[in-house]
């Protein structure tokens, strides 16, 4: 997922400047065959990721991906993207992630933005609603919570860069789980707090927004509400999630945000920030960090807290990003072999040859599941070139002083 990336709307400029490393899929270059469509490109990656986490049922994930992409998936990856998707920096409307829980179980996740004809968010929302209906006909999806709030976030004239995204979670031996992301700025950025507060009230979480606002949305203009999400199932632990982005923020802001959730292991938060950011004293002045809070029934107490760091903005290349992720996993006794397999499944390039394949790293803390998630860009349209390690080191030294 993305807050506003450096390269949104970049396609023509980068092509003209010669800054795009590849505008064809990694598999087509490796196999020396025709350029693949977006659907074919992402399907190859998804099949490899299923193998990486030990999923025996590959056809169900592939069929869901096909449905979510729709007709937009037929477009070739050598053509300009039909829509400037906010899901990834190169405008690919697909992102993958591997979640590693403390018990060592890897979980595969997929985030997709359904796209219409490139005409705008309104058309995309219409397509997304039809896709949701098709998913509900096929899978055990509950729309009870969705129906209480979707009208808030899907107006007739939507604002913002996206409307509806869908996340799908695949676990070995279990049916897929679905989550929907809404845009709190759908009626304008200035209305986002009121929209989120009203949605929480409609879901019976009347005091939840004031709790999050007091601890995490404390800096006007710098702490913002980029996403609001719902689990689309009716089980007891179905979550309502509120996301907060922290611009121009360092570890103290993150720790204050994490302290909203009782019993959070603050030592883990600090260690995660220090390793992934490249130092506990580093302030993120580019892409923001994000916090998320999961509410399950009790409006006064979030059940989980997650911290997301835009590692692609904090390293010269993906080799350094991978080194930091693996270092943290080794310290915490997590098996990193699924992550290595996942990176290989998504891209055939060397990690040092670009930056942005590993887009985010997140820390999840809670009573049920804690662990690390690594977010992987599909890079269907472009790979961003690596930065100078010397200049990155200089920036880090300056940021830590």
Short mmCIF file of C-alpha atoms in Angstrom, two decimals:
data_model
loop_
_atom_site.label_atom_id
_atom_site.label_comp_id
_atom_site.label_asym_id
_atom_site.label_seq_id
_atom_site.Cartn_x
_atom_site.Cartn_y
_atom_site.Cartn_z
CA UNK A 1 0.00 0.00 0.00
CA UNK A 2 1.10 3.54 -0.54
CA UNK A 3 0.90 6.95 0.88
CA UNK A 4 1.75 9.48 -1.82
CA UNK A 5 4.85 8.06 -3.50
CA UNK A 6 7.66 9.92 -5.21
CA UNK A 7 6.76 8.57 -8.64
CA UNK A 8 2.99 8.86 -8.97
CA UNK A 9 2.31 10.20 -12.46
CA UNK A 10 5.88 9.52 -13.47
CA UNK A 11 5.41 7.36 -16.56
CA UNK A 12 6.01 9.81 -19.38
CA UNK A 13 8.75 11.72 -17.54
CA UNK A 14 10.72 8.61 -16.69
CA UNK A 15 10.48 7.16 -20.17
CA UNK A 16 11.70 10.40 -21.65
CA UNK A 17 14.54 10.69 -19.15
CA UNK A 18 15.58 7.07 -19.57
CA UNK A 19 15.21 6.38 -15.85
CA UNK A 20 13.02 3.28 -16.12
CA UNK A 21 15.15 0.17 -15.79
CA UNK A 22 12.55 -2.18 -17.17
CA UNK A 23 9.14 -1.73 -18.72
CA UNK A 24 8.65 -5.43 -19.39
CA UNK A 25 8.08 -8.20 -16.92
CA UNK A 26 10.99 -9.94 -15.26
CA UNK A 27 9.78 -13.35 -16.49
CA UNK A 28 9.41 -12.23 -20.09
CA UNK A 29 12.96 -10.91 -20.06
CA UNK A 30 14.27 -14.09 -18.51
CA UNK A 31 12.39 -16.33 -20.92
CA UNK A 32 12.86 -14.08 -23.97
CA UNK A 33 9.21 -14.31 -24.96
CA UNK A 34 6.61 -11.69 -25.82
CA UNK A 35 5.67 -9.07 -23.27
CA UNK A 36 3.11 -10.40 -20.83
CA UNK A 37 -0.19 -8.82 -19.92
CA UNK A 38 -0.58 -7.40 -16.44
CA UNK A 39 -2.63 -10.44 -15.45
CA UNK A 40 -0.05 -12.88 -16.81
CA UNK A 41 2.79 -11.02 -15.12
CA UNK A 42 1.07 -10.99 -11.72
CA UNK A 43 -0.14 -14.59 -12.10
CA UNK A 44 3.41 -15.87 -12.59
CA UNK A 45 4.42 -14.03 -9.43
CA UNK A 46 1.42 -15.28 -7.49
CA UNK A 47 2.06 -18.91 -8.42
CA UNK A 48 5.64 -18.57 -7.23
CA UNK A 49 4.52 -16.96 -3.99
CA UNK A 50 2.03 -19.76 -3.33
CA UNK A 51 4.88 -22.23 -3.61
CA UNK A 52 7.04 -20.04 -1.36
CA UNK A 53 4.57 -20.28 1.54
CA UNK A 54 3.46 -23.88 0.93
CA UNK A 55 -0.01 -23.31 -0.52
CA UNK A 56 -1.19 -26.41 -2.35
CA UNK A 57 -4.28 -24.73 -3.83
CA UNK A 58 -2.89 -22.32 -6.39
CA UNK A 59 -5.90 -22.05 -8.68
CA UNK A 60 -8.13 -20.32 -6.11
CA UNK A 61 -5.68 -17.42 -5.59
CA UNK A 62 -5.15 -17.14 -9.34
CA UNK A 63 -8.88 -17.04 -10.04
CA UNK A 64 -9.36 -14.31 -7.40
CA UNK A 65 -6.55 -12.25 -8.91
CA UNK A 66 -8.14 -12.62 -12.36
CA UNK A 67 -11.50 -11.45 -11.02
CA UNK A 68 -10.01 -8.46 -9.18
CA UNK A 69 -8.00 -7.28 -12.18
CA UNK A 70 -10.86 -7.71 -14.62
CA UNK A 71 -10.43 -6.38 -18.14
CA UNK A 72 -7.59 -4.11 -17.04
CA UNK A 73 -5.49 -7.23 -16.58
CA UNK A 74 -5.48 -7.85 -20.32
CA UNK A 75 -3.42 -4.74 -21.00
CA UNK A 76 0.22 -5.35 -21.89
CA UNK A 77 2.91 -4.28 -19.44
CA UNK A 78 4.82 -2.44 -22.17
CA UNK A 79 1.87 -0.08 -22.58
CA UNK A 80 1.44 2.87 -20.20
CA UNK A 81 -0.78 2.01 -17.20
CA UNK A 82 -4.42 2.73 -17.89
CA UNK A 83 -4.81 4.16 -14.37
CA UNK A 84 -2.29 5.77 -12.01
CA UNK A 85 -2.89 3.28 -9.23
CA UNK A 86 -1.91 4.40 -5.76
CA UNK A 87 -1.15 0.81 -4.74
CA UNK A 88 2.47 1.00 -5.91
CA UNK A 89 5.05 3.53 -7.02
CA UNK A 90 5.22 2.31 -10.62
CA UNK A 91 1.38 2.44 -10.83
CA UNK A 92 0.89 -1.36 -10.79
CA UNK A 93 -2.50 -2.01 -9.13
CA UNK A 94 -1.17 -5.13 -7.36
CA UNK A 95 1.02 -5.58 -4.29
CA UNK A 96 2.01 -8.79 -2.50
CA UNK A 97 3.17 -9.35 1.06
CA UNK A 98 4.48 -12.15 3.23
CA UNK A 99 3.52 -12.11 6.89
CA UNK A 100 5.67 -14.11 9.30
CA UNK A 101 4.05 -14.84 12.65
CA UNK A 102 6.03 -15.62 15.77
CA UNK A 103 5.04 -19.28 15.45
CA UNK A 104 6.87 -19.39 12.12
CA UNK A 105 3.79 -19.72 9.92
CA UNK A 106 4.05 -17.70 6.66
CA UNK A 107 0.92 -16.07 5.29
CA UNK A 108 0.50 -14.73 1.76
CA UNK A 109 -1.41 -11.51 1.17
CA UNK A 110 -2.42 -9.72 -2.00
CA UNK A 111 -3.69 -6.14 -2.40
CA UNK A 112 -5.47 -5.17 -5.63
CA UNK A 113 -7.25 -2.07 -6.92
CA UNK A 114 -10.04 -2.96 -9.37
CA UNK A 115 -9.77 -0.64 -12.37
CA UNK A 116 -12.35 0.42 -14.96
CA UNK A 117 -11.41 2.33 -18.08
CA UNK A 118 -9.05 4.90 -16.64
CA UNK A 119 -11.75 7.57 -16.44
CA UNK A 120 -11.55 8.04 -12.68
CA UNK A 121 -12.32 6.89 -9.16
CA UNK A 122 -16.10 6.87 -9.73
CA UNK A 123 -15.80 4.28 -12.50
CA UNK A 124 -13.32 2.25 -10.48
CA UNK A 125 -15.75 2.20 -7.56
CA UNK A 126 -18.53 0.84 -9.78
CA UNK A 127 -16.26 -1.95 -10.94
CA UNK A 128 -15.13 -2.66 -7.36
CA UNK A 129 -18.71 -3.00 -6.14
CA UNK A 130 -19.51 -5.48 -8.93
CA UNK A 131 -16.36 -7.43 -8.05
CA UNK A 132 -17.42 -7.53 -4.40
CA UNK A 133 -20.81 -8.94 -5.37
CA UNK A 134 -19.11 -11.66 -7.40
CA UNK A 135 -16.79 -12.50 -4.51
CA UNK A 136 -19.72 -12.69 -2.08
CA UNK A 137 -21.52 -15.10 -4.40
CA UNK A 138 -18.53 -17.41 -4.42
CA UNK A 139 -16.98 -17.14 -0.96
CA UNK A 140 -18.10 -16.93 2.66
CA UNK A 141 -18.06 -13.13 2.79
CA UNK A 142 -20.13 -11.09 5.20
CA UNK A 143 -21.28 -7.69 3.92
CA UNK A 144 -23.10 -6.68 7.13
CA UNK A 145 -20.43 -4.26 8.32
CA UNK A 146 -19.65 -3.09 4.80
CA UNK A 147 -23.25 -2.10 4.15
CA UNK A 148 -23.30 0.10 7.25
CA UNK A 149 -20.48 2.34 6.08
CA UNK A 150 -19.81 2.05 2.35
CA UNK A 151 -22.10 4.96 1.47
CA UNK A 152 -19.89 7.27 3.52
CA UNK A 153 -16.82 6.45 1.46
CA UNK A 154 -18.37 5.99 -2.00
CA UNK A 155 -19.99 9.33 -2.89
CA UNK A 156 -21.33 10.26 -6.30
CA UNK A 157 -18.38 12.58 -6.93
CA UNK A 158 -15.43 11.03 -5.08
CA UNK A 159 -12.28 12.92 -4.22
CA UNK A 160 -8.84 11.44 -3.64
CA UNK A 161 -6.61 9.06 -5.55
CA UNK A 162 -8.54 5.84 -4.89
CA UNK A 163 -11.90 4.55 -3.79
CA UNK A 164 -11.92 0.84 -2.91
CA UNK A 165 -9.11 -1.66 -2.62
CA UNK A 166 -9.35 -5.35 -1.74
CA UNK A 167 -6.90 -7.42 0.25
CA UNK A 168 -6.94 -11.23 0.17
CA UNK A 169 -5.20 -13.41 2.75
CA UNK A 170 -4.19 -16.97 1.92
CA UNK A 171 -3.28 -19.50 4.63
CA UNK A 172 -2.46 -23.17 4.06
CA UNK A 173 -5.50 -25.37 4.60
CA UNK A 174 -7.93 -22.47 5.04
CA UNK A 175 -10.30 -20.57 2.76
CA UNK A 176 -9.20 -17.07 1.73
CA UNK A 177 -10.05 -14.08 3.91
CA UNK A 178 -10.98 -10.72 2.41
CA UNK A 179 -10.59 -7.13 3.57
CA UNK A 180 -11.79 -3.89 1.99
CA UNK A 181 -9.95 -0.57 2.18
CA UNK A 182 -11.82 2.73 2.00
CA UNK A 183 -10.43 6.19 1.36
CA UNK A 184 -11.23 8.56 4.27
CA UNK A 185 -10.52 11.49 1.92
CA UNK A 186 -13.30 10.39 -0.45
CA UNK A 187 -15.23 13.58 0.35
CA UNK A 188 -12.15 15.74 0.74
CA UNK A 189 -9.12 15.54 3.00
CA UNK A 190 -10.65 18.00 5.44
CA UNK A 191 -13.62 15.68 6.01
CA UNK A 192 -11.54 12.54 6.69
CA UNK A 193 -11.66 12.74 10.53
CA UNK A 194 -15.44 13.20 10.57
CA UNK A 195 -15.91 10.38 8.06
CA UNK A 196 -13.81 7.92 10.07
CA UNK A 197 -15.51 8.94 13.33
CA UNK A 198 -18.97 8.45 11.80
CA UNK A 199 -18.01 5.07 10.33
CA UNK A 200 -16.77 3.87 13.70
CA UNK A 201 -20.01 5.01 15.35
CA UNK A 202 -22.09 3.14 12.78
CA UNK A 203 -20.09 0.03 13.62
CA UNK A 204 -20.73 0.39 17.34
CA UNK A 205 -17.27 1.77 18.13
CA UNK A 206 -18.37 5.19 19.32
CA UNK A 207 -15.33 6.05 21.44
CA UNK A 208 -12.70 4.49 19.17
CA UNK A 209 -11.94 7.60 17.11
CA UNK A 210 -11.36 9.87 20.09
CA UNK A 211 -8.94 7.28 21.47
CA UNK A 212 -6.94 7.08 18.24
CA UNK A 213 -7.13 10.82 17.63
CA UNK A 214 -5.77 11.74 21.05
CA UNK A 215 -2.76 9.46 20.76
CA UNK A 216 -1.94 9.32 17.06
CA UNK A 217 -3.59 12.23 15.22
CA UNK A 218 -2.04 14.91 17.41
CA UNK A 219 -0.06 16.97 14.85
CA UNK A 220 -2.34 18.95 12.50
CA UNK A 221 -1.41 18.44 8.87
CA UNK A 222 1.26 15.86 9.68
CA UNK A 223 -0.82 13.02 11.14
CA UNK A 224 -3.41 12.00 8.55
CA UNK A 225 -5.99 9.27 7.92
CA UNK A 226 -5.07 7.46 4.68
CA UNK A 227 -7.11 4.23 5.03
CA UNK A 228 -10.10 2.73 6.82
CA UNK A 229 -10.51 -1.05 6.51
CA UNK A 230 -12.92 -3.86 7.36
CA UNK A 231 -12.55 -7.62 7.48
CA UNK A 232 -15.25 -9.12 5.28
CA UNK A 233 -16.21 -12.09 7.42
CA UNK A 234 -18.57 -12.67 10.32
CA UNK A 235 -16.25 -14.52 12.69
CA UNK A 236 -15.71 -13.27 16.23
CA UNK A 237 -12.34 -11.67 15.49
CA UNK A 238 -13.44 -9.62 12.44
CA UNK A 239 -11.48 -6.36 12.61
CA UNK A 240 -12.17 -2.72 11.96
CA UNK A 241 -8.87 -0.98 11.21
CA UNK A 242 -7.94 2.69 11.38
CA UNK A 243 -4.70 3.82 9.73
CA UNK A 244 -2.72 6.97 10.56
CA UNK A 245 0.20 8.29 8.51
CA UNK A 246 2.92 10.24 10.34
CA UNK A 247 4.73 12.77 8.16
CA UNK A 248 8.02 14.35 9.23
CA UNK A 249 8.14 12.05 12.23
CA UNK A 250 10.69 10.07 14.18
CA UNK A 251 10.65 7.34 16.79
CA UNK A 252 9.07 9.50 19.54
CA UNK A 253 5.96 10.07 17.39
CA UNK A 254 5.74 6.36 16.63
CA UNK A 255 6.13 5.40 20.29
CA UNK A 256 3.36 7.81 21.30
CA UNK A 257 1.11 6.28 18.65
CA UNK A 258 1.94 2.74 19.77
CA UNK A 259 1.20 3.57 23.40
CA UNK A 260 -2.50 3.93 22.49
CA UNK A 261 -2.71 0.12 22.70
CA UNK A 262 -2.29 -1.23 26.25
CA UNK A 263 0.53 -3.69 26.87
CA UNK A 264 2.49 -2.97 23.69
CA UNK A 265 6.09 -4.22 23.82
CA UNK A 266 7.75 -0.83 23.32
CA UNK A 267 11.19 -2.42 23.15
CA UNK A 268 10.10 -4.27 20.03
CA UNK A 269 8.76 -1.06 18.52
CA UNK A 270 12.07 0.74 19.12
CA UNK A 271 14.19 -2.14 17.82
CA UNK A 272 12.07 -2.50 14.70
CA UNK A 273 12.28 1.23 14.02
CA UNK A 274 16.03 1.33 14.62
CA UNK A 275 16.89 -1.57 12.30
CA UNK A 276 14.49 -0.80 9.46
CA UNK A 277 14.98 2.98 9.48
CA UNK A 278 18.74 2.72 9.92
CA UNK A 279 18.87 4.27 13.37
CA UNK A 280 16.54 5.10 16.26
CA UNK A 281 17.30 8.80 15.83
CA UNK A 282 16.32 8.93 12.17
CA UNK A 283 13.42 11.20 11.29
CA UNK A 284 11.35 10.24 8.25
CA UNK A 285 11.17 13.42 6.19
CA UNK A 286 10.11 11.78 2.93
CA UNK A 287 7.48 9.07 2.84
CA UNK A 288 5.70 8.75 6.19
CA UNK A 289 5.52 5.96 8.71
CA UNK A 290 2.07 4.52 9.36
CA UNK A 291 0.28 3.18 12.41
CA UNK A 292 -2.82 0.99 12.36
CA UNK A 293 -5.24 0.05 15.10
CA UNK A 294 -7.50 -3.00 15.03
CA UNK A 295 -10.79 -2.87 16.91
CA UNK A 296 -12.73 -6.04 17.63
CA UNK A 297 -15.87 -5.34 19.63
CA UNK A 298 -14.43 -3.16 22.40
CA UNK A 299 -14.49 0.53 21.32
CA UNK A 300 -12.24 1.59 24.17
CA UNK A 301 -9.31 -0.72 23.52
CA UNK A 302 -7.61 -1.50 20.20
CA UNK A 303 -6.72 -5.17 20.05
CA UNK A 304 -3.65 -4.83 17.85
CA UNK A 305 -1.14 -2.23 16.77
CA UNK A 306 0.96 -2.27 13.61
CA UNK A 307 3.80 0.00 12.52
CA UNK A 308 4.67 0.32 8.81
CA UNK A 309 7.95 1.82 7.65
CA UNK A 310 8.56 2.75 3.96
CA UNK A 311 11.87 0.95 3.77
CA UNK A 312 12.22 1.73 0.06
CA UNK A 313 12.64 5.38 1.01
CA UNK A 314 15.27 4.60 3.64
CA UNK A 315 17.81 2.53 1.70
CA UNK A 316 19.91 2.89 -1.45
CA UNK A 317 18.71 -0.40 -2.94
CA UNK A 318 16.77 -3.58 -2.23
CA UNK A 319 19.91 -5.46 -1.20
CA UNK A 320 20.23 -3.19 1.83
CA UNK A 321 16.48 -3.41 2.46
CA UNK A 322 16.64 -7.20 2.46
CA UNK A 323 19.68 -7.17 4.76
CA UNK A 324 17.79 -5.10 7.33
CA UNK A 325 14.70 -7.29 7.21
CA UNK A 326 16.73 -10.50 7.58
CA UNK A 327 18.79 -9.03 10.42
CA UNK A 328 15.65 -8.28 12.38
CA UNK A 329 14.15 -11.69 11.69
CA UNK A 330 17.35 -13.40 12.81
CA UNK A 331 17.35 -11.41 16.06
CA UNK A 332 13.77 -12.44 16.76
CA UNK A 333 14.22 -16.06 15.80
CA UNK A 334 11.95 -15.93 12.73
CA UNK A 335 12.55 -18.25 9.79
CA UNK A 336 13.44 -15.98 6.89
CA UNK A 337 13.53 -18.66 4.19
CA UNK A 338 9.91 -17.93 3.07
CA UNK A 339 10.85 -14.27 2.59
CA UNK A 340 13.87 -15.19 0.47
CA UNK A 341 11.74 -17.54 -1.62
CA UNK A 342 9.10 -14.85 -2.00
CA UNK A 343 11.59 -12.25 -3.20
CA UNK A 344 12.88 -14.71 -5.78
CA UNK A 345 9.31 -15.54 -6.87
CA UNK A 346 8.44 -11.90 -7.50
CA UNK A 347 11.59 -10.72 -9.24
CA UNK A 348 14.50 -12.21 -11.16
CA UNK A 349 16.65 -9.10 -10.89
CA UNK A 350 19.42 -8.73 -8.33
CA UNK A 351 18.21 -6.78 -5.27
CA UNK A 352 21.07 -4.34 -5.66
CA UNK A 353 19.96 -3.39 -9.18
CA UNK A 354 16.96 -1.36 -8.04
CA UNK A 355 15.00 0.02 -5.12
CA UNK A 356 11.33 -0.42 -4.29
CA UNK A 357 10.84 -4.16 -4.72
CA UNK A 358 10.71 -4.32 -0.92
CA UNK A 359 8.34 -1.41 -0.38
CA UNK A 360 7.37 -1.59 3.28
CA UNK A 361 8.20 -3.61 6.36
CA UNK A 362 5.68 -3.76 9.18
CA UNK A 363 5.62 -4.88 12.78
CA UNK A 364 2.43 -6.42 14.14
CA UNK A 365 1.87 -6.56 17.90
CA UNK A 366 -1.11 -8.10 19.68
CA UNK A 367 -2.34 -10.94 21.87
CA UNK A 368 -3.33 -13.20 18.98
CA UNK A 369 -0.64 -12.79 16.35
CA UNK A 370 2.59 -10.84 16.38
CA UNK A 371 5.23 -10.80 13.69
CA UNK A 372 6.73 -9.07 10.69
CA UNK A 373 5.27 -8.45 7.26
CA UNK A 374 7.34 -7.72 4.15
CA UNK A 375 5.58 -5.93 1.28
CA UNK A 376 6.70 -6.73 -2.27
CA UNK A 377 6.05 -4.59 -5.34
CA UNK A 378 4.97 -6.37 -8.49
CA UNK A 379 7.04 -3.94 -10.63
CA UNK A 380 4.94 -4.73 -13.68
CA UNK A 381 5.76 -1.42 -15.33
CA UNK A 382 9.09 -0.21 -13.96
CA UNK A 383 11.96 -0.79 -11.59
CA UNK A 384 13.32 2.31 -9.94
CA UNK A 385 17.12 2.65 -10.17
CA UNK A 386 19.23 2.29 -7.03
CA UNK A 387 20.45 5.36 -5.22
CA UNK A 388 24.07 6.07 -4.43
CA UNK A 389 25.07 4.27 -1.25
CA UNK A 390 27.41 7.12 -0.39
CA UNK A 391 24.67 9.75 -0.65
CA UNK A 392 22.24 7.54 1.28
CA UNK A 393 24.82 7.10 4.03
CA UNK A 394 25.33 10.87 4.15
CA UNK A 395 21.58 11.44 4.40
CA UNK A 396 21.34 8.87 7.19
CA UNK A 397 24.21 10.48 9.11
CA UNK A 398 22.52 13.88 8.79
CA UNK A 399 19.14 12.48 9.84
CA UNK A 400 20.62 10.89 12.96
CA UNK A 401 22.18 14.12 14.20
#
